mmCIF file of C-alpha atoms in Angstrom:
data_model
loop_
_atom_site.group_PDB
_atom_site.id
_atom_site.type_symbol
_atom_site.label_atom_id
_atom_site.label_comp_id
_atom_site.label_asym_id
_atom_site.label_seq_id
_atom_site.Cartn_x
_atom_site.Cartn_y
_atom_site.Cartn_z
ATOM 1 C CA UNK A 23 -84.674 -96.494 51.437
ATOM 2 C CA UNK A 24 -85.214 -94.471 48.114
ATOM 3 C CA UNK A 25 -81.992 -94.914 47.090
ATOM 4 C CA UNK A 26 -82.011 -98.571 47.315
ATOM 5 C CA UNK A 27 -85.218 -98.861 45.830
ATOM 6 C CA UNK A 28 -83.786 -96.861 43.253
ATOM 7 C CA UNK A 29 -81.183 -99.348 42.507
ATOM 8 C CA UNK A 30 -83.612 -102.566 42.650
ATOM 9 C CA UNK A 31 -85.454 -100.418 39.913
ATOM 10 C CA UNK A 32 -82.596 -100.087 37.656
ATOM 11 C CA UNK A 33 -81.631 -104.081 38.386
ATOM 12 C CA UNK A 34 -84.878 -104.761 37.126
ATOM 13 C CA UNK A 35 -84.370 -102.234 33.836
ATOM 14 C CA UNK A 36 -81.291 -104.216 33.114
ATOM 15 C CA UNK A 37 -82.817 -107.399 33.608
ATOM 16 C CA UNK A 38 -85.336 -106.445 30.489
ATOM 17 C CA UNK A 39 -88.171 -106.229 32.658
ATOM 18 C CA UNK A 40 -91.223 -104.495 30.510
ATOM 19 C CA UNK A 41 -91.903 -100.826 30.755
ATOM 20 C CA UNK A 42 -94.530 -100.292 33.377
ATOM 21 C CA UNK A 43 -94.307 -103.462 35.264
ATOM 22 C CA UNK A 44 -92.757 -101.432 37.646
ATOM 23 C CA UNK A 45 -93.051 -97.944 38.412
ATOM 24 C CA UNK A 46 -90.786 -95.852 41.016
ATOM 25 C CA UNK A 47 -92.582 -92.541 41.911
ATOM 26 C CA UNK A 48 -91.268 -89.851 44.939
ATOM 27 C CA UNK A 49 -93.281 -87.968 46.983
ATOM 28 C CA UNK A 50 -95.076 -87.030 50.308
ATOM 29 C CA UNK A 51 -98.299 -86.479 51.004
ATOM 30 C CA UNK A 52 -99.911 -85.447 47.878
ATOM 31 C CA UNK A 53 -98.638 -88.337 45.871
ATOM 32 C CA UNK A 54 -99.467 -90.996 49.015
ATOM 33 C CA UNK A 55 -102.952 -89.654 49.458
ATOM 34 C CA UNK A 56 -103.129 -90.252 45.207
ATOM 35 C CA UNK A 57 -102.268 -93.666 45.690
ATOM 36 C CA UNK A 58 -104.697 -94.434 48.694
ATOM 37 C CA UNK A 59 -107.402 -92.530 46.413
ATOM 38 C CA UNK A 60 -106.755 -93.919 42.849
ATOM 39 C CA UNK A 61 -109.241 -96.362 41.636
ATOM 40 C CA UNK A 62 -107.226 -98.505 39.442
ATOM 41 C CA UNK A 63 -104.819 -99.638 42.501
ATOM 42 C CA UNK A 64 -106.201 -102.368 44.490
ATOM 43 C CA UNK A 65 -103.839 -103.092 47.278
ATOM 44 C CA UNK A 66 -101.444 -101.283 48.878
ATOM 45 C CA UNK A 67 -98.522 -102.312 51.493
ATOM 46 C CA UNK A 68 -96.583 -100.103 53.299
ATOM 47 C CA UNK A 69 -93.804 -100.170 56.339
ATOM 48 C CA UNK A 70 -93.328 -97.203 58.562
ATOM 49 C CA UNK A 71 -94.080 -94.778 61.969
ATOM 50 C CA UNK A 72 -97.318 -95.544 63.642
ATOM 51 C CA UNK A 73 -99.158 -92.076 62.582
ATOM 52 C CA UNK A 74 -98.711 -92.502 58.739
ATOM 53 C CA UNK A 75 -99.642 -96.268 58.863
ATOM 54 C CA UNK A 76 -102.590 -95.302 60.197
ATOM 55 C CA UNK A 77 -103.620 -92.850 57.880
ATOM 56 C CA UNK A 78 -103.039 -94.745 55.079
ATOM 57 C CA UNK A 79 -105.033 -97.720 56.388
ATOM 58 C CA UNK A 80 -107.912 -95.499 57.131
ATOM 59 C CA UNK A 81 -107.365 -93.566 53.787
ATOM 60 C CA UNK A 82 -106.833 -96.741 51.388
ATOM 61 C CA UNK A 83 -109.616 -99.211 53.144
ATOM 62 C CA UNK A 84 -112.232 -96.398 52.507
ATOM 63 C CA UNK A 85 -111.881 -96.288 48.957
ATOM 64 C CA UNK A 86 -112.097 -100.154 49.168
ATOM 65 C CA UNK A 87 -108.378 -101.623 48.892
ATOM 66 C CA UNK A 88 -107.018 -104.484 50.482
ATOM 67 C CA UNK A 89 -103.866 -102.622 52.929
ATOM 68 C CA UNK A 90 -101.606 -103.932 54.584
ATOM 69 C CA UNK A 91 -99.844 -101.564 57.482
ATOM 70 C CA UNK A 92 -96.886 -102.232 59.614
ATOM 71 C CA UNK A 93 -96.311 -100.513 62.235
ATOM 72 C CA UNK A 94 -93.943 -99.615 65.419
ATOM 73 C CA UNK A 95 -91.193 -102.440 66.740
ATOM 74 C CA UNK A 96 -89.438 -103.427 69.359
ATOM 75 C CA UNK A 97 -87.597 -106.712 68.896
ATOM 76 C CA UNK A 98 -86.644 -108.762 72.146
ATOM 77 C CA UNK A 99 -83.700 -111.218 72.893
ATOM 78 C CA UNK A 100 -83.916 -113.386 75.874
ATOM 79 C CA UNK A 101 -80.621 -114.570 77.195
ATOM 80 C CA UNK A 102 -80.589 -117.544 79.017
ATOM 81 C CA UNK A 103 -77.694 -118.858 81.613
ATOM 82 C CA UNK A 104 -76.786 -121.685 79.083
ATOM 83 C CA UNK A 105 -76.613 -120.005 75.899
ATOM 84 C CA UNK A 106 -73.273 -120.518 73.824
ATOM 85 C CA UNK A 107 -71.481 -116.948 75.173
ATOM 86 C CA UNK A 108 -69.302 -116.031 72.511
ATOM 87 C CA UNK A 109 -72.273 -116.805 69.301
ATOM 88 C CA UNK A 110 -74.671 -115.052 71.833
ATOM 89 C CA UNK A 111 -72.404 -111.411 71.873
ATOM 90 C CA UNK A 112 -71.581 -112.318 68.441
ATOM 91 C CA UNK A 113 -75.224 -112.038 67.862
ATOM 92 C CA UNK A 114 -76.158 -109.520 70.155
ATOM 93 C CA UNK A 115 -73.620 -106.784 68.664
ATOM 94 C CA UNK A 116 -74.873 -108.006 64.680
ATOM 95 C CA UNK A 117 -78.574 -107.724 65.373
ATOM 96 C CA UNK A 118 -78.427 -104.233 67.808
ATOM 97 C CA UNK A 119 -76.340 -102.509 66.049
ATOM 98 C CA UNK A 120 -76.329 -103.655 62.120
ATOM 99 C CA UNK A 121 -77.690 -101.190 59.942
ATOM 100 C CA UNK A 122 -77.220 -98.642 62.586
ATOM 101 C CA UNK A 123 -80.548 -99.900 63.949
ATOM 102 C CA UNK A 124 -82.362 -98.686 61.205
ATOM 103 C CA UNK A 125 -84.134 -101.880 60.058
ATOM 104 C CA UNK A 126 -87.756 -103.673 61.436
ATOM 105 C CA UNK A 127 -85.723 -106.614 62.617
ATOM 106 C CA UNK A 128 -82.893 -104.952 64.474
ATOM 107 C CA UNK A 129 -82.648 -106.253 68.025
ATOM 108 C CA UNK A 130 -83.432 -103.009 70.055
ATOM 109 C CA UNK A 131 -83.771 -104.835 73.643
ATOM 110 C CA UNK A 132 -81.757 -108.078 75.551
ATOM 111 C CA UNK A 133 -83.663 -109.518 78.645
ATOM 112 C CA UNK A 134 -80.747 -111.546 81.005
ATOM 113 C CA UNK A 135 -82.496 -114.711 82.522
ATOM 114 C CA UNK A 136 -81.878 -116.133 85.335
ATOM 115 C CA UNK A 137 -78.339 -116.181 87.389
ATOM 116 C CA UNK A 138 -76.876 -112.883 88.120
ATOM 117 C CA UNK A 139 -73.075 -114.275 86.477
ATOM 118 C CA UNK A 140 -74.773 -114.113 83.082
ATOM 119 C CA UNK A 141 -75.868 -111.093 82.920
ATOM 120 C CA UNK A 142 -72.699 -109.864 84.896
ATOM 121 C CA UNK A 143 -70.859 -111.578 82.519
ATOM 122 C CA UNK A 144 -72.447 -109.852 79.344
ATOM 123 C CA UNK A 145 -72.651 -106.131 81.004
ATOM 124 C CA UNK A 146 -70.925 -105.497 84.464
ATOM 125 C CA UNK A 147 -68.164 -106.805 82.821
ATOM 126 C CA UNK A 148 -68.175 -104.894 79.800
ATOM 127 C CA UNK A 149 -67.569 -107.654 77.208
ATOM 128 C CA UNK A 150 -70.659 -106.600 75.106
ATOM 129 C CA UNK A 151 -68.885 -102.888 75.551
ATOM 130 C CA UNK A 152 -65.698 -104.327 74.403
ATOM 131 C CA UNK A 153 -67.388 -106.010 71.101
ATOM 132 C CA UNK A 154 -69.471 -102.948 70.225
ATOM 133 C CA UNK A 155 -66.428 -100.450 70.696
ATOM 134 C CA UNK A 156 -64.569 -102.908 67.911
ATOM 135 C CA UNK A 157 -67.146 -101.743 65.139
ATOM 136 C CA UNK A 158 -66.616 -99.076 62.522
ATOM 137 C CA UNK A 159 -68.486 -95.840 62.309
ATOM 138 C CA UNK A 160 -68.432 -94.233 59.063
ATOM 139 C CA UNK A 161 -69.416 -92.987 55.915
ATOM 140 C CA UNK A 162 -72.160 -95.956 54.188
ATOM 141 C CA UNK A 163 -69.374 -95.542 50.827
ATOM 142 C CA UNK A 164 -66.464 -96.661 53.084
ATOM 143 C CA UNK A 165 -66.059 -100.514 52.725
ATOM 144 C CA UNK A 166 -64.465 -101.027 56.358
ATOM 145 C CA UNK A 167 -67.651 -99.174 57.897
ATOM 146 C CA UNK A 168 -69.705 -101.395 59.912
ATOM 147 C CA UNK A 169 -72.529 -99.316 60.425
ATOM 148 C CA UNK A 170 -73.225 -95.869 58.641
ATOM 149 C CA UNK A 171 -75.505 -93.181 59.806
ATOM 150 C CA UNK A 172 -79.059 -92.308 61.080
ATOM 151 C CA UNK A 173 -81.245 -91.469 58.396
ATOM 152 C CA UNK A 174 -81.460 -87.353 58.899
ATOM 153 C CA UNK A 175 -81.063 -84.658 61.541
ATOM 154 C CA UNK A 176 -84.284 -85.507 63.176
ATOM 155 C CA UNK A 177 -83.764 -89.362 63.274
ATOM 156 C CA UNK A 178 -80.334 -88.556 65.473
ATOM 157 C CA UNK A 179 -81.911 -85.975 67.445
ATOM 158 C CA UNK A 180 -84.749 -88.288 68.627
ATOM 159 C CA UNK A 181 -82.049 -91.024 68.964
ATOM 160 C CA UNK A 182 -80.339 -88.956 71.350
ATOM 161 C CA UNK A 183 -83.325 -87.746 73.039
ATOM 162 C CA UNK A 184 -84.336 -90.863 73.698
ATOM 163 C CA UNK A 185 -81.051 -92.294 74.906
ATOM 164 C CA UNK A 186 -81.192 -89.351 77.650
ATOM 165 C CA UNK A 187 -84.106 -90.127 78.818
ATOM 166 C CA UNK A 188 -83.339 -93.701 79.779
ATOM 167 C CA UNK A 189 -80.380 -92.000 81.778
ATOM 168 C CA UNK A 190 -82.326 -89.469 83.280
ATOM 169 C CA UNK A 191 -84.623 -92.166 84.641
ATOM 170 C CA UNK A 192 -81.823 -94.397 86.186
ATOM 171 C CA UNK A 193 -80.423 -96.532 83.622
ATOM 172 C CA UNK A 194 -76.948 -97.015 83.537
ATOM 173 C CA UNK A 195 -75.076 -95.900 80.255
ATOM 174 C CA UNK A 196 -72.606 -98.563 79.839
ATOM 175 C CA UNK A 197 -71.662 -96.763 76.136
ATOM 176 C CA UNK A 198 -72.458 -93.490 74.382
ATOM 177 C CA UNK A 199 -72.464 -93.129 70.994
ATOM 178 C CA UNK A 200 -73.537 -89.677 70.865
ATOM 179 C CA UNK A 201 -70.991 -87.182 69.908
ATOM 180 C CA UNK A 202 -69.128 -89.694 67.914
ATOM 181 C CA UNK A 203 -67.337 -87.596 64.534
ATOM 182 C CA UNK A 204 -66.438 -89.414 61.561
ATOM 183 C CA UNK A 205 -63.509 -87.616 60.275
ATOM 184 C CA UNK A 206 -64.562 -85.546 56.354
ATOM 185 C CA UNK A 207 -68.028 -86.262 57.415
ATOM 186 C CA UNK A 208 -68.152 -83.976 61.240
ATOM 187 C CA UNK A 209 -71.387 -82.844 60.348
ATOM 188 C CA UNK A 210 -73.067 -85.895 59.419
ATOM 189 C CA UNK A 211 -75.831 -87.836 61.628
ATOM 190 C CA UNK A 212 -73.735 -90.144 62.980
ATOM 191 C CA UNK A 213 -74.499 -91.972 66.340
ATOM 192 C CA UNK A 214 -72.011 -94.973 67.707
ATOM 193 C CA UNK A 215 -73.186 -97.887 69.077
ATOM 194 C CA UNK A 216 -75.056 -97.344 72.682
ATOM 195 C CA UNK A 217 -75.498 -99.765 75.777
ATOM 196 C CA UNK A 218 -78.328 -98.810 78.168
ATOM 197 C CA UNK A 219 -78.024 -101.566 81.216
ATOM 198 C CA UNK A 220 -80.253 -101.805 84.216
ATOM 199 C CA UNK A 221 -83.558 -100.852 82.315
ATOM 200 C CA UNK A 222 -86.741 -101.327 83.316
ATOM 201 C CA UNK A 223 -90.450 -101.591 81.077
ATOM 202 C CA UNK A 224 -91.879 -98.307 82.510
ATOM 203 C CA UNK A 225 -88.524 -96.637 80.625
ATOM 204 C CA UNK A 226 -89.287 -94.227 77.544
ATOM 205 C CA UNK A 227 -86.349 -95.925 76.354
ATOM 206 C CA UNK A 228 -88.048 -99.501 76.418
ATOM 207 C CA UNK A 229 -91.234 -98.368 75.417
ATOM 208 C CA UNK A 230 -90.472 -96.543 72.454
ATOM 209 C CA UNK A 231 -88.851 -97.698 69.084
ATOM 210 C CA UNK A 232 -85.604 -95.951 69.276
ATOM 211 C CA UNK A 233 -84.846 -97.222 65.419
ATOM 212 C CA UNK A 234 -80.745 -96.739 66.014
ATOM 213 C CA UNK A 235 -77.767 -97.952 67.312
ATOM 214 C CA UNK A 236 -79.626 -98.413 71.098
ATOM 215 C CA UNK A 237 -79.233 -101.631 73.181
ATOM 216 C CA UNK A 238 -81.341 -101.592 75.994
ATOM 217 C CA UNK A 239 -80.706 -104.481 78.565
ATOM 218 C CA UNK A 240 -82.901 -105.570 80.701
ATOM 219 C CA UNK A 241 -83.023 -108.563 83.648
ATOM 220 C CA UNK A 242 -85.551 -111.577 84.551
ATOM 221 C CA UNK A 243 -85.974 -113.864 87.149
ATOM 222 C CA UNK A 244 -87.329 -116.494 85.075
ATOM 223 C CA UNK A 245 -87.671 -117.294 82.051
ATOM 224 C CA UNK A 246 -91.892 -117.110 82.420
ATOM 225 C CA UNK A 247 -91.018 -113.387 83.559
ATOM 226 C CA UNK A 248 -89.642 -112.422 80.553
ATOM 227 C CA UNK A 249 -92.058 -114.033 78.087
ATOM 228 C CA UNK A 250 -94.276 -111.682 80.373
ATOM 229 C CA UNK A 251 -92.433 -108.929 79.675
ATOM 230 C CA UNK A 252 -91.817 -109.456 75.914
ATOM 231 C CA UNK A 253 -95.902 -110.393 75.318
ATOM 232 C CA UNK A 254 -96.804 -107.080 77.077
ATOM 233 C CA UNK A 255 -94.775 -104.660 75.045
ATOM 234 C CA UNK A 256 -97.581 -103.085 72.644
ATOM 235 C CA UNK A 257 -95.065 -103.961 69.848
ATOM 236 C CA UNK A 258 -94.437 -107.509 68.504
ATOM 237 C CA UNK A 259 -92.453 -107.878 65.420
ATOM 238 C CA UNK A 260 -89.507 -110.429 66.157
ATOM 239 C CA UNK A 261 -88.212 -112.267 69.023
ATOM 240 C CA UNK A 262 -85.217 -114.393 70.048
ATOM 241 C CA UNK A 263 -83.943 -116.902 72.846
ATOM 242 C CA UNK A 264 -80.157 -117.905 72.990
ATOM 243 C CA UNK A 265 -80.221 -120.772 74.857
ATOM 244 C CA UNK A 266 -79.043 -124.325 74.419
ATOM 245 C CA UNK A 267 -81.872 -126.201 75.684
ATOM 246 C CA UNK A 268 -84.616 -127.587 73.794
ATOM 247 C CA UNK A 269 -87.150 -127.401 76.359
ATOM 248 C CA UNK A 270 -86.630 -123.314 77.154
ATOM 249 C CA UNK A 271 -86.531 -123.222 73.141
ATOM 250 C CA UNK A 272 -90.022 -125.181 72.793
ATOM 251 C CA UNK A 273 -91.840 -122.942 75.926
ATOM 252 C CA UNK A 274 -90.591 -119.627 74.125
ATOM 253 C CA UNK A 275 -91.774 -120.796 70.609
ATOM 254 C CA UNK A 276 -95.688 -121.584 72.053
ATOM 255 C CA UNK A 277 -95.544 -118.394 74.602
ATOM 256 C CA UNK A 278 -93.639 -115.888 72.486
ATOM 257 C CA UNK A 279 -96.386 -113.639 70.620
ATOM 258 C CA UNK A 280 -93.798 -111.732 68.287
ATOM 259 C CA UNK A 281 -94.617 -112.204 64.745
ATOM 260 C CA UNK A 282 -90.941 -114.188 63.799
ATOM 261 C CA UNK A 283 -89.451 -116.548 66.551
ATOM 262 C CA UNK A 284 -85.514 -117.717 66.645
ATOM 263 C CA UNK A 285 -83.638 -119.742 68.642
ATOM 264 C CA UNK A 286 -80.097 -119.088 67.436
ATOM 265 C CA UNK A 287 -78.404 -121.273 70.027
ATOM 266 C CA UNK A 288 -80.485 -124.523 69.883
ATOM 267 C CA UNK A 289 -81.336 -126.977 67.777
ATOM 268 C CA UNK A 290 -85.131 -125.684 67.215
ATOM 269 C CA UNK A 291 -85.637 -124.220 63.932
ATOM 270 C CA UNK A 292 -86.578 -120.542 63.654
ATOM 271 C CA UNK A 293 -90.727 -120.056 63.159
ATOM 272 C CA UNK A 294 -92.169 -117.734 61.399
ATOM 273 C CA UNK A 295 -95.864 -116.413 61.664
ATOM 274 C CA UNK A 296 -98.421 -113.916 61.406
ATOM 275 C CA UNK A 297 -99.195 -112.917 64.926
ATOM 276 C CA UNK A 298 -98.256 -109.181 66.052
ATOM 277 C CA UNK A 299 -95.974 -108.603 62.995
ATOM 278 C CA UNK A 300 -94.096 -104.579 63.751
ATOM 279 C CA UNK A 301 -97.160 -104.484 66.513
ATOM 280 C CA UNK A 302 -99.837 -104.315 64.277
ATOM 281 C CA UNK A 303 -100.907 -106.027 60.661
ATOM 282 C CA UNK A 304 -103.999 -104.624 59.287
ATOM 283 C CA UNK A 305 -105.692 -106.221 56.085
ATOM 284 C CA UNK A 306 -108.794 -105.131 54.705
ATOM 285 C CA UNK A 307 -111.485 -104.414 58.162
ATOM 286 C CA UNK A 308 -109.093 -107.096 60.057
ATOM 287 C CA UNK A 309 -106.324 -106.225 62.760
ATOM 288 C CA UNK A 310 -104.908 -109.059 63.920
ATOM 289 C CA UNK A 311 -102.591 -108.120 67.102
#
C-alpha cells in the first residue's frame, strides 16, 4: 500500500497539484498517535486489522474528530443451482484469488445452495481446482503474473497457519498453495492459490479474515440457510449471489446485511450501502453494525 500511495502522490505532483494539498508522511505509532492528537486535523479515515482501528477510533474521537474505522472482512458468495457455471468459476477464481487476497473486497468464502450436483460440480470435481491451478504465481514486476505475493513474512505465516487449522479441524484441502517457489524469488512470501472444501462456521478458517489466496467453501440447504449463515458472521463488508433468477436475486438484496450487494449472474443491479461495511463503520460516537 505505501508504494502505491506513493505513486498516486507523484500522479498528483505531475498533474500540478499545489504544494501541500497533499501530504504523504511514513510512520508507525508515533506519527499515527500525532495525527489522532493534532488539533488542526479534523477527520480522519483509516482501513485496517481490528486492534489498530480501534485504537485510533478511541484515540481520534477523544480529541474530538469525526473517524471513520474499517475493520475485519469476510466477503461471502452464494452459489445457487442455476447460476451461469462457467461466469460463476470465472468469477469465483477473479474475486478469491486476485490480488493474492490481499484486498477488503476479495471473496474469501463460497456457500453451494441447494442440489448436491452443483456443488459437486464446482469442487468434487475439481473444476474450480483446475481454473485456480491455470493462474500465475510470481514476482508483482512480471507482467504474466496473476497474483504476486503476501505482504511480509508474518502475513504468509498467519496465512499458512490459518490454512492448517481448517485441515486440522476436518476440512478437506482440495489445493495447497503453501510451499509454492517462484523461481529468482525462493525466498519470497509467496503462497498459491488454496481451496478449503467441506467447511463449516465454527472453523478458525471461516471465522477469521485469512486476507490471502484462501477459498473456503462451504454448503446450504437453502438459500434462507445461507443468508443465515452470511448475516451471522461478525464481519459484513461485501456479498454476492450467482444465480439467474430474479426472485433469489431480490430475497438476497433485502436479507443480505453486507455493506455492498451483487448479483453477477442476474439481471438485478449491484446495491451498494452503508450497513456492516468491513464489519464495523464507526463515525463520530455512532457504530452502525
Amino acid at each position: 500500500m505505501p508504494g502505491a500511495s506513493m505513486i498516486l502522490a507523484e500522479l498528483a505532483k505531475e498533474a500540478d497539484l499545489p504544494d501541500g494539498v497533499l501530504n504523504m508522511i511514513h510512520g508507525t505509532h508515533d506519527i499515527v498517535n500525532a495525527i489522532c492528537d493534532d488539533e488542526d486535523i479534523r477527520a480522519v479515515s483509516f482501513v485496517g486489522s481490528n486492534t489498530a482501528s480501534m485504537h485510533i477510533y478511541s484515540r481520534a474521537s477523544a480529541s474530538g474528530k469525526r473517524v471513520q474505522s474499517n475493520m475485519g472482512a469476510k466477503n461471502h458468495g452464494i452459489v445457487m443451482s442455476d447460476a451461469n457455471f462457467d461466469a460463476t468459476l470465472n468469477a469465483l477464481v477473479a474475486a478469491g484469488f486476485g490480488a493474492a487476497g490481499q484486498r477488503c473486497m476479495a471473496l474469501s468464502t463460497v456457500i453451494f445452495v441447494g442440489h448436491v450436483r452443483t456443488y459437486l460440480s464446482f469442487c468434487r470435481e475439481k473444476k474450480l481446482v483446475e481454473r485456480a491451478k491455470g493462474l500465475v504465481v510470481s514476482a508483482g514486476t512480471d507482467p504474466k503474473a496473476d497474483l504476486g505475493p503476501v505482504i511480509s513474512k508474518q502475513a504468509k505465516e498467519r496465512i499458512s497457519r490459518l490454512i492448517q487449522s481448517g485441515v486440522d479441524e476436518g476440512a478437506k484441502l482440495l489445493l495447497d498453495g503453501r510451499g509454492i517457489k517462484v523461481p529468482g524469488y525462493e525466498q519470497g512470501n509467496f503462497i498459491g492459490p488454496t481451496i478449503l472444501a467441506d467447511a463449516t462456521t465454527d472453523m478458525e478458517c471461516y471465522k477469521e479474515e485469512i486476507f490471502g489466496p484462501v477459498l473456503v467453501c462451504l454448503q446450504a440447504e437453502t438459500l434462507d440457510e445461507a443468508i443465515q449463515i452470511v448475516n451471522r458472521n461478525q464481519y459484513g463488508n461485501g456479498a454476492a449471489i450467482f444465480t439467474s433468477s430474479g426472485i433469489f436475486a431480490r430475497k438476497f438484496q433485502n436479507e443480505i446485511e453486507a455493506g455492498w450487494h451483487q448479483c453477477p449472474n442476474s439481471c438485478t443491479i449491484a446495491v451498494l450501502l452503508v450497513h456492516r461495511l468491513q464489519g464495523f463503520i464507526r463515525r463520530g460516537p455512532q457504530l452502525l453494525r
